[in-house]
CSV table of C-alpha atoms in Angstrom, one decimal:
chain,number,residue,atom,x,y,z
O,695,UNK,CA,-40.4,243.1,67.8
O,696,UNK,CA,-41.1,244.5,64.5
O,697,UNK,CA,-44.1,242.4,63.7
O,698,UNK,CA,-45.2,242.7,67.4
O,699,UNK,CA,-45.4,246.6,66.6
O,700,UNK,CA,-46.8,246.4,63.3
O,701,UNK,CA,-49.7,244.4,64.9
O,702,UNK,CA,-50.0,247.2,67.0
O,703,UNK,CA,-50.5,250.1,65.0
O,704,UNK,CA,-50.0,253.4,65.6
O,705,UNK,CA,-52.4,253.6,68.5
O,706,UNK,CA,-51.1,250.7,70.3
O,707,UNK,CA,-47.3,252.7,69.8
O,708,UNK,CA,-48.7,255.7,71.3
O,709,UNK,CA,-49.5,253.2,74.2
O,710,UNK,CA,-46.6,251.6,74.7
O,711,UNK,CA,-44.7,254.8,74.2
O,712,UNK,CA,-46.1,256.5,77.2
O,713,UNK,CA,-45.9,253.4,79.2
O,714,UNK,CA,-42.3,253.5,78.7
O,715,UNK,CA,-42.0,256.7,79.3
O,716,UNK,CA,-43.6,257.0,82.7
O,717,UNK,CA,-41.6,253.8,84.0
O,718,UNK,CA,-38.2,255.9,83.0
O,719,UNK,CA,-39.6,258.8,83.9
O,720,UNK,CA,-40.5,256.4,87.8
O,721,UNK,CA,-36.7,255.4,88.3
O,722,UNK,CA,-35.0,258.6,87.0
O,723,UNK,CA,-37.5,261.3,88.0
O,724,UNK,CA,-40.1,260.4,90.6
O,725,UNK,CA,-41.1,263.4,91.2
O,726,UNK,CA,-42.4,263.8,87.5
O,727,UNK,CA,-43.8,260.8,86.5
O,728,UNK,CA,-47.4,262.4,87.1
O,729,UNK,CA,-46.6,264.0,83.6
O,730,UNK,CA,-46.2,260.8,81.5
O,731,UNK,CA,-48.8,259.1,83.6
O,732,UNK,CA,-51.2,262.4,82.1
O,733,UNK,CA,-50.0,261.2,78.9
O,734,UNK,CA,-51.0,257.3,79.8
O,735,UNK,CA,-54.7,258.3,80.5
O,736,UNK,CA,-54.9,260.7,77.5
O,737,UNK,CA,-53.6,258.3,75.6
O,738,UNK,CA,-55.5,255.0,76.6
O,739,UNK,CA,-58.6,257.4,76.5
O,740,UNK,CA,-57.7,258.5,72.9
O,741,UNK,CA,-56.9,254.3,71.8
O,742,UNK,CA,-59.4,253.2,73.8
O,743,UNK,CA,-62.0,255.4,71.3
O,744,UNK,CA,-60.2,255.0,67.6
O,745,UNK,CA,-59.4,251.3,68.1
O,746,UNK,CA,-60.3,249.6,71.7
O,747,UNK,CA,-58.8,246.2,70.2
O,748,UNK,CA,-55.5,247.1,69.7
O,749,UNK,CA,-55.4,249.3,72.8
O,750,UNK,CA,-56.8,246.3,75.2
O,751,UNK,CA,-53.5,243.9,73.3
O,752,UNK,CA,-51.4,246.6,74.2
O,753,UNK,CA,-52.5,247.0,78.1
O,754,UNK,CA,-52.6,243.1,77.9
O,755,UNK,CA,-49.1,243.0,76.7
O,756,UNK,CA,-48.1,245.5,79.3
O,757,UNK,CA,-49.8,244.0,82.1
O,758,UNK,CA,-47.5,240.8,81.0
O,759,UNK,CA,-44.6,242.1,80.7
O,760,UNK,CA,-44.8,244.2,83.9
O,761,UNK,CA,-46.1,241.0,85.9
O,762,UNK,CA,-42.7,238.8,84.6
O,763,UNK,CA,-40.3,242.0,85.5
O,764,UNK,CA,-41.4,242.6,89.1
O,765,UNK,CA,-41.5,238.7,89.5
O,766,UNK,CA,-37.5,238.7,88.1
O,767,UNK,CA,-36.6,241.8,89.8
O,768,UNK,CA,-38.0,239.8,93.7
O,769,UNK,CA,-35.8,236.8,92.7
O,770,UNK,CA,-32.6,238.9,91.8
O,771,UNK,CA,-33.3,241.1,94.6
O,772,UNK,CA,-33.6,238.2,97.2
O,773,UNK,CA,-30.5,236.3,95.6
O,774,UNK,CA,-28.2,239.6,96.4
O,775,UNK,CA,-29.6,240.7,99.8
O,776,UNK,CA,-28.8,236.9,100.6
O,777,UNK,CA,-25.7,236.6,99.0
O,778,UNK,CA,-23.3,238.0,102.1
O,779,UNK,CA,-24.6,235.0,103.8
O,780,UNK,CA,-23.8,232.7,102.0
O,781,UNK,CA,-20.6,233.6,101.3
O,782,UNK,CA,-20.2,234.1,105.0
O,783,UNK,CA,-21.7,230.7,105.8
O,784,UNK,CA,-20.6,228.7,102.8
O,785,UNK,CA,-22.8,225.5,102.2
O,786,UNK,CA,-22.7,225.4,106.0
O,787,UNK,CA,-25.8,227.2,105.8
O,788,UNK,CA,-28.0,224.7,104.0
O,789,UNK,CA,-26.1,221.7,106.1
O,790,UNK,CA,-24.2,222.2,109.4
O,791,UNK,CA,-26.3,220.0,111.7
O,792,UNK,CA,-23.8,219.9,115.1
O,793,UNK,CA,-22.8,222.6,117.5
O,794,UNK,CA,-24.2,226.1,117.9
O,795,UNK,CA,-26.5,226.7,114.6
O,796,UNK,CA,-28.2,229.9,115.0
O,797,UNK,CA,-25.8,233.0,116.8
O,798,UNK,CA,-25.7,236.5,115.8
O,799,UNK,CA,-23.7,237.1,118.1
O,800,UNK,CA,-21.7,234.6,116.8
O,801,UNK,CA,-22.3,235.0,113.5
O,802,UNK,CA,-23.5,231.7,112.9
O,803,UNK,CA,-26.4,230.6,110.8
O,804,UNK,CA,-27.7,227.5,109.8
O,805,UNK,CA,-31.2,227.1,108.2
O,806,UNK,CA,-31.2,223.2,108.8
O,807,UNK,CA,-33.2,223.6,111.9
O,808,UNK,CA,-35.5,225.5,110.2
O,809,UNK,CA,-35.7,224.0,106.9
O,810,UNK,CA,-36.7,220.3,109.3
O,811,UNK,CA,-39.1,222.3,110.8
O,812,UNK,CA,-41.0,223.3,107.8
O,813,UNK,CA,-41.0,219.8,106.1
O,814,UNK,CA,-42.1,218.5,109.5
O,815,UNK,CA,-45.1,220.8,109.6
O,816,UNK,CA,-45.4,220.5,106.0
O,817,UNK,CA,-45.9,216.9,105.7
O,818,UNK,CA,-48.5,216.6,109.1
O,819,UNK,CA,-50.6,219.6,107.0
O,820,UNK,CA,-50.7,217.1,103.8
O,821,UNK,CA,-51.4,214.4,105.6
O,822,UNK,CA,-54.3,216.3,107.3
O,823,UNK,CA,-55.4,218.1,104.0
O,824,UNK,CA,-55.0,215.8,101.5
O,825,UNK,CA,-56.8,212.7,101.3
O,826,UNK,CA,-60.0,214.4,103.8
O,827,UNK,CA,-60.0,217.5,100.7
O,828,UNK,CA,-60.3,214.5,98.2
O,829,UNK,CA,-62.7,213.5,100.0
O,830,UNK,CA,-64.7,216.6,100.5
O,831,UNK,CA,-64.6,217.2,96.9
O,832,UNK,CA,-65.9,213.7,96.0
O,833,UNK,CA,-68.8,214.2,98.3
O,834,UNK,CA,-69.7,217.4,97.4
O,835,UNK,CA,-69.2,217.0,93.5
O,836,UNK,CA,-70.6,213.2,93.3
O,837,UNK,CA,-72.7,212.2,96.0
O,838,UNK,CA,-74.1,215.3,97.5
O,839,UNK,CA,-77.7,216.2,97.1
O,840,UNK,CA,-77.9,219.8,94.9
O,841,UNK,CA,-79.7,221.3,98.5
O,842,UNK,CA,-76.4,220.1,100.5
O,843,UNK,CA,-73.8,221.0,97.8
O,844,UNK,CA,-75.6,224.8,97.4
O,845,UNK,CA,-74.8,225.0,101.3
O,846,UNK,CA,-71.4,223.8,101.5
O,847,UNK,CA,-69.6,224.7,98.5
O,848,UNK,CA,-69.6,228.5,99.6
O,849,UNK,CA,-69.5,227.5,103.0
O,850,UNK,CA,-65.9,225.7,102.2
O,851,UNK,CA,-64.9,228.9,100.1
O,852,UNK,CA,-66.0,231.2,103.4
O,853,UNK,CA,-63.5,229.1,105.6
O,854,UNK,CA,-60.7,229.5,103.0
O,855,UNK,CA,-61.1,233.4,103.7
O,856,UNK,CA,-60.3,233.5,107.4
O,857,UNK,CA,-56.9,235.1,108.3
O,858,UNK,CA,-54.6,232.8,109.4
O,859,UNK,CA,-53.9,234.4,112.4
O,860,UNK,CA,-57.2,233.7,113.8
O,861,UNK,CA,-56.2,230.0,112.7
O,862,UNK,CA,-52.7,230.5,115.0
O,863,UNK,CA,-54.8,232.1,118.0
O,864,UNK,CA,-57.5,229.3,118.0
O,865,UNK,CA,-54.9,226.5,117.9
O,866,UNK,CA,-52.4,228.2,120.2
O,867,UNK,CA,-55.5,228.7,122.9
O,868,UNK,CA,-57.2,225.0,122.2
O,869,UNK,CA,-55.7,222.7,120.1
O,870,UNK,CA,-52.0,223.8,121.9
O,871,UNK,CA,-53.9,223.7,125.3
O,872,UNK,CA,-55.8,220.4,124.9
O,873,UNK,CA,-52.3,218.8,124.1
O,874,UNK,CA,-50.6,220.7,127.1
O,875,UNK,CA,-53.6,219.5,129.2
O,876,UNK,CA,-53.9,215.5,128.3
O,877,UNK,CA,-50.4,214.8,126.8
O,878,UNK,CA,-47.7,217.1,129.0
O,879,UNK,CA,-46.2,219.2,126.4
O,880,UNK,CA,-44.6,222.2,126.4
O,881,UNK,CA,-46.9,225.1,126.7
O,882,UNK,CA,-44.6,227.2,123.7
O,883,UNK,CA,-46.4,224.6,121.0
O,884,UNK,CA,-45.2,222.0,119.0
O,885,UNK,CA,-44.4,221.1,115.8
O,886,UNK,CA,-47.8,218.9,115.5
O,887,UNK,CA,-49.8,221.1,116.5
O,888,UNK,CA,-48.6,223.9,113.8
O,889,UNK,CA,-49.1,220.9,110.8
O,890,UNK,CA,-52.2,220.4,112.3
O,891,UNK,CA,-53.4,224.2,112.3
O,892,UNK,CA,-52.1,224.6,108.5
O,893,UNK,CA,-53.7,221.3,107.5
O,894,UNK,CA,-57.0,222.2,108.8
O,895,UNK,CA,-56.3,226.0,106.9
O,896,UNK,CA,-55.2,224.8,103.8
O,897,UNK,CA,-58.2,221.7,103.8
O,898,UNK,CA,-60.9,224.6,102.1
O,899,UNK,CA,-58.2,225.4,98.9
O,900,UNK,CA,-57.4,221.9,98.7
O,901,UNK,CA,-61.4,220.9,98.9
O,902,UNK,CA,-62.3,224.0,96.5
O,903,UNK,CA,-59.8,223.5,93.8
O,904,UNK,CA,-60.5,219.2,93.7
O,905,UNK,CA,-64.2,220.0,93.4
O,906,UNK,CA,-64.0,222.5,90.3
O,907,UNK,CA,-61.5,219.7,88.9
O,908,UNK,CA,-63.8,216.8,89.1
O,909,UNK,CA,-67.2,219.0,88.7
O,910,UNK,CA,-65.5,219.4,85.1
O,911,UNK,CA,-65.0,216.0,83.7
O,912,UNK,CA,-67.1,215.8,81.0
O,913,UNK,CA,-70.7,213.9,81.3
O,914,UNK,CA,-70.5,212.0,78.7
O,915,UNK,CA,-67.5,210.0,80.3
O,916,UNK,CA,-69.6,209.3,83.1
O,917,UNK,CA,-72.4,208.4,81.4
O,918,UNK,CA,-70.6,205.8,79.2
O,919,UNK,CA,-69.3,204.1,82.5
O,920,UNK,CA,-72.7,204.2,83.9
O,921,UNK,CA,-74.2,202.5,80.6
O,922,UNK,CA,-71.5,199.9,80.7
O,923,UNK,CA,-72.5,198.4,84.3
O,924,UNK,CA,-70.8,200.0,86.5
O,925,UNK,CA,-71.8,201.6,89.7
O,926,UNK,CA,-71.9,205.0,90.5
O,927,UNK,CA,-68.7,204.7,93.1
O,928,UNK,CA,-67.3,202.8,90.5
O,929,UNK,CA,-67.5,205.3,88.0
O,930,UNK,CA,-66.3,208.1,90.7
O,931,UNK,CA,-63.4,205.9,91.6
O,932,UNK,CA,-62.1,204.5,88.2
O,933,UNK,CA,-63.3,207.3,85.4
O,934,UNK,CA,-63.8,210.4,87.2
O,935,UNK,CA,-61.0,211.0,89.6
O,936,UNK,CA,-58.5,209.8,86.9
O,937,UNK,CA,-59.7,211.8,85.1
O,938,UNK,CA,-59.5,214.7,86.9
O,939,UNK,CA,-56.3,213.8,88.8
O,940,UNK,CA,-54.4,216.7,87.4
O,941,UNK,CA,-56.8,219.4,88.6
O,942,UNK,CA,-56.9,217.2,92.0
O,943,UNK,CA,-52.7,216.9,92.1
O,944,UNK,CA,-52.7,220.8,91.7
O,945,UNK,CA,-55.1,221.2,94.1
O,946,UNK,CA,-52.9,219.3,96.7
O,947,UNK,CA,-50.2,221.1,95.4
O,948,UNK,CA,-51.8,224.8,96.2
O,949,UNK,CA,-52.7,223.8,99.9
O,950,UNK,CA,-49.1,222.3,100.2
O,951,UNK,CA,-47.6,225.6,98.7
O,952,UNK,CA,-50.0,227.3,101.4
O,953,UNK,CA,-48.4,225.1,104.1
O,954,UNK,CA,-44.8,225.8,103.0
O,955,UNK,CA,-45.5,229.6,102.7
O,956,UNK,CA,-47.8,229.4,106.2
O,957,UNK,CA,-46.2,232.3,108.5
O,958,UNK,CA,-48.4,233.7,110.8
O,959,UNK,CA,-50.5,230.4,112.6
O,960,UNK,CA,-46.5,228.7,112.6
O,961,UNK,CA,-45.5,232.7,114.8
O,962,UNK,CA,-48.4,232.4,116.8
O,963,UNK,CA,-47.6,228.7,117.7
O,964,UNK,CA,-44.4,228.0,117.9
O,965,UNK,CA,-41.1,229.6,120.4
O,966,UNK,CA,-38.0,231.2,118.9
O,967,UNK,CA,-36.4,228.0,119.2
O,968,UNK,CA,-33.2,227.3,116.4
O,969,UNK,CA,-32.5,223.7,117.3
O,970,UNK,CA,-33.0,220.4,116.0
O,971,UNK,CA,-35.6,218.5,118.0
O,972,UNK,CA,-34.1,215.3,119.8
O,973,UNK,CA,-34.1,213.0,118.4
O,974,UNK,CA,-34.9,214.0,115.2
O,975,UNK,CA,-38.5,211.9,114.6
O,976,UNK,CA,-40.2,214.3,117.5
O,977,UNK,CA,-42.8,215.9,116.2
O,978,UNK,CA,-43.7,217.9,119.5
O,979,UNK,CA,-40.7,219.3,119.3
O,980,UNK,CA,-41.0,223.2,118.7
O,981,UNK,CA,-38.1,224.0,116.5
O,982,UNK,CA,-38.8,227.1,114.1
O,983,UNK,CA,-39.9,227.0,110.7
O,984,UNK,CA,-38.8,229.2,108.1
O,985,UNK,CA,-41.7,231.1,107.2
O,986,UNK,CA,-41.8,232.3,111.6
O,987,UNK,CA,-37.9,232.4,111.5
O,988,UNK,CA,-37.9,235.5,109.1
O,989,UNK,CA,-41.8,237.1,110.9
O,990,UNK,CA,-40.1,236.8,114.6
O,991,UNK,CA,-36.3,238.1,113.7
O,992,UNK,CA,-36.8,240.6,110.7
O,993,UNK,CA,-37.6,243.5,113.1
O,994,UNK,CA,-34.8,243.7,115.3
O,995,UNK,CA,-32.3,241.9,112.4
O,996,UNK,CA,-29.3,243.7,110.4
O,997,UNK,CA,-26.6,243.1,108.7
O,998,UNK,CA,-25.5,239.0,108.0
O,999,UNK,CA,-28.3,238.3,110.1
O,1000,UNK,CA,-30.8,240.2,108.1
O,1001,UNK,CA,-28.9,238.3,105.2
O,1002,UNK,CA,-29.8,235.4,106.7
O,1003,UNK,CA,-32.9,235.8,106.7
O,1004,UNK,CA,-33.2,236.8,103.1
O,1005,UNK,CA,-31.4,233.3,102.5
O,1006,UNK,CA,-34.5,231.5,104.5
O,1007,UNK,CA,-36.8,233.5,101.8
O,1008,UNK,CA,-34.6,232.3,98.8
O,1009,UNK,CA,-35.1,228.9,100.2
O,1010,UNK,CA,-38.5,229.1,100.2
O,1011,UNK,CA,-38.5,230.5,96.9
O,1012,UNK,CA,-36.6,227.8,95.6
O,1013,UNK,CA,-39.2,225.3,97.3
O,1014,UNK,CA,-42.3,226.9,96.1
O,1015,UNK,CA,-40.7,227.3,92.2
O,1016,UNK,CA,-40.3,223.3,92.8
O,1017,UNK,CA,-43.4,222.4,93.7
O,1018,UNK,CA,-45.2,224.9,90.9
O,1019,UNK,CA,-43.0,222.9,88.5
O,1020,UNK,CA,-43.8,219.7,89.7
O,1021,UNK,CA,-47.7,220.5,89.2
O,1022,UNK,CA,-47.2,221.6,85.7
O,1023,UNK,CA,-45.3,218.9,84.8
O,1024,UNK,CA,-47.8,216.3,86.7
O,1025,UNK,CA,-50.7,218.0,84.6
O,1026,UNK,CA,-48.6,217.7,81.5
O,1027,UNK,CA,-48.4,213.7,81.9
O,1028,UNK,CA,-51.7,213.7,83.2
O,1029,UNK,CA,-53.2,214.9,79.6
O,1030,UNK,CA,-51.1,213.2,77.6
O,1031,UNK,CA,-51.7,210.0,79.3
O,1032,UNK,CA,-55.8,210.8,78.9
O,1033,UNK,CA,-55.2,211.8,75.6
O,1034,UNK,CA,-53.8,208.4,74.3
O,1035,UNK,CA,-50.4,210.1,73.5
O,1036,UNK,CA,-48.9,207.6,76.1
């Protein structure tokens, strides 16, 4: 810490100081903290004018630490506002399957239903996303003229900008319709058609992301394929995709984390219902997912139920940590293997 303020200097200590100060000053005084904040601006102004190097590290450093407080103080706050139910529930909550599983009045909760429901929808929005975003990318990276590429590279980025409530009302009115209409089901929506929706909204990220990864494999790579005999699809399929798997993988990743974290288009969709579909394998069944379990109960929720609730967000917390994880350590392999270190 030393060193870290000796780097600083005194300017960058001035900094910090008044940082400090004005959090303090935000949790023990609110009513105050305009003063310190004063001292923030004079001081940034004042840094910012006798050394703007040290005084950017400084905000940099702040910025940091700030970002990995507020992102502890969410997990610690989720884990206690859950905690009453889980001690309620016990590991009941994560597993009971049979009888009643979702009764305030009861008090009986049981995320299984809903924990199904999102790897259900989940793996129908991968499926959907997935290999036609690879594919997307490909075209538009490799094969695309530059006239078609200029057209639907920020036409793909435009798409991943529409709320997904407009994505919920669309495929509750048509795609929910069409499969009321031509295959008899339910007219509350179905788990398929909710994968379906978030596939088609997570498709631009995953198209996006795969198309910056393989649009950054170096030329030369490519080049030396090409000069070896091999075929332009050749070279896509065997030099550049490996080589950019890691970007594509995270790619996948991001438009999976979108489906898991997917709330509004799965509310819009889907009934209140908190059962297991019968059997188990029926994907147009309509039981709840997570994400809409919290967006349709939080309002009129309290006490162990609200608890509850907070346990479905820890859960998907937990999920979302995993698959962040899983990228990094994919991406890890990924340039160690293209590297030559393995």
């Amino acid at each position: 810490m030393e060193g870290v303020a000796g780097g600083m200097g005194h300017v960058g200590g001035l900094v910090l100081a008044t940082l400090l100060a004005t959090a303090v000053t935000f949790f023990l005084a609110p009513g105050l903290v305009v003063y310190p904040l004063a001292a923030v601006v004079v001081s940034v102004a004042y840094g910012w004018v006798a050394d703007e190097a040290t005084t950017a590290r400084t905000l940099a450093l702040a910025a940091t630490v700030v970002t990995v407080l507020v992102l502890g103080l969410i997990m610690i706050y989720l884990v206690a506002r859950s905690f009453p139910a889980f001690r309620a529930m016990g590991l009941d909550i994560l597993t009971k399957t049979d009888g009643t599983l979702w009764a305030s009045s009861e008090a009986i909760y049981s995320l299984v239903p809903m924990m199904w429901g999102t790897l259900v929808t989940t793996l129908i929005a991968v499926v959907i996303a997935a290999p036609l975003g690879v594919a997307g990318a490909v075209f538009i990276s490799e094969m695309a003229p530059d006239w078609a590429r200029n057209v639907l590279k920020p036409a793909v980025e435009a798409l991943a900008g529409i709320p997904s409530i407009v994505y919920g009302f669309i495929g509750f009115t048509v795609l929910n319709r069409f499969m009321m209409d031509e295959f008899a089901l339910p007219d509350f929506g179905s788990l398929f058609v909710v994968g379906t929706v978030i596939g088609a909204m997570a498709l631009p990220t995953v198209v996006s992301v795969a198309e910056d990864a393989i649009t950054s494999v170096p030329g030369p790579m490519k080049d030396g394929s090409l000069a070896l005999g091999a075929t332009g699809w050749q070279t896509t399929t065997d030099v550049t995709v490996p080589a950019a798997f890691s970007g594509i993988s995270a790619a996948v990743l991001l438009g999976v984390g979108r489906a898991v974290g997917e709330t509004m288009a799965a509310t819009v969709i889907l009934a209140n219902v908190t059962e297991l579909p019968d059997p188990l394998y029926d994907v147009f069944g309509n039981t709840i997912t997570l994400t809409s379990l919290i967006a349709s109960q939080y309002g009129i929720a309290s006490g162990l139920q609200m608890s509850a609730l907070f346990a479905a967000g820890v859960v998907l917390f937990v999920t979302v940590l995993g698959l962040s994880l899983g990228s990094q350590y994919i991406e890890r392999r990924m340039q160690r293997k293209l590297g030559g270190s393995e």
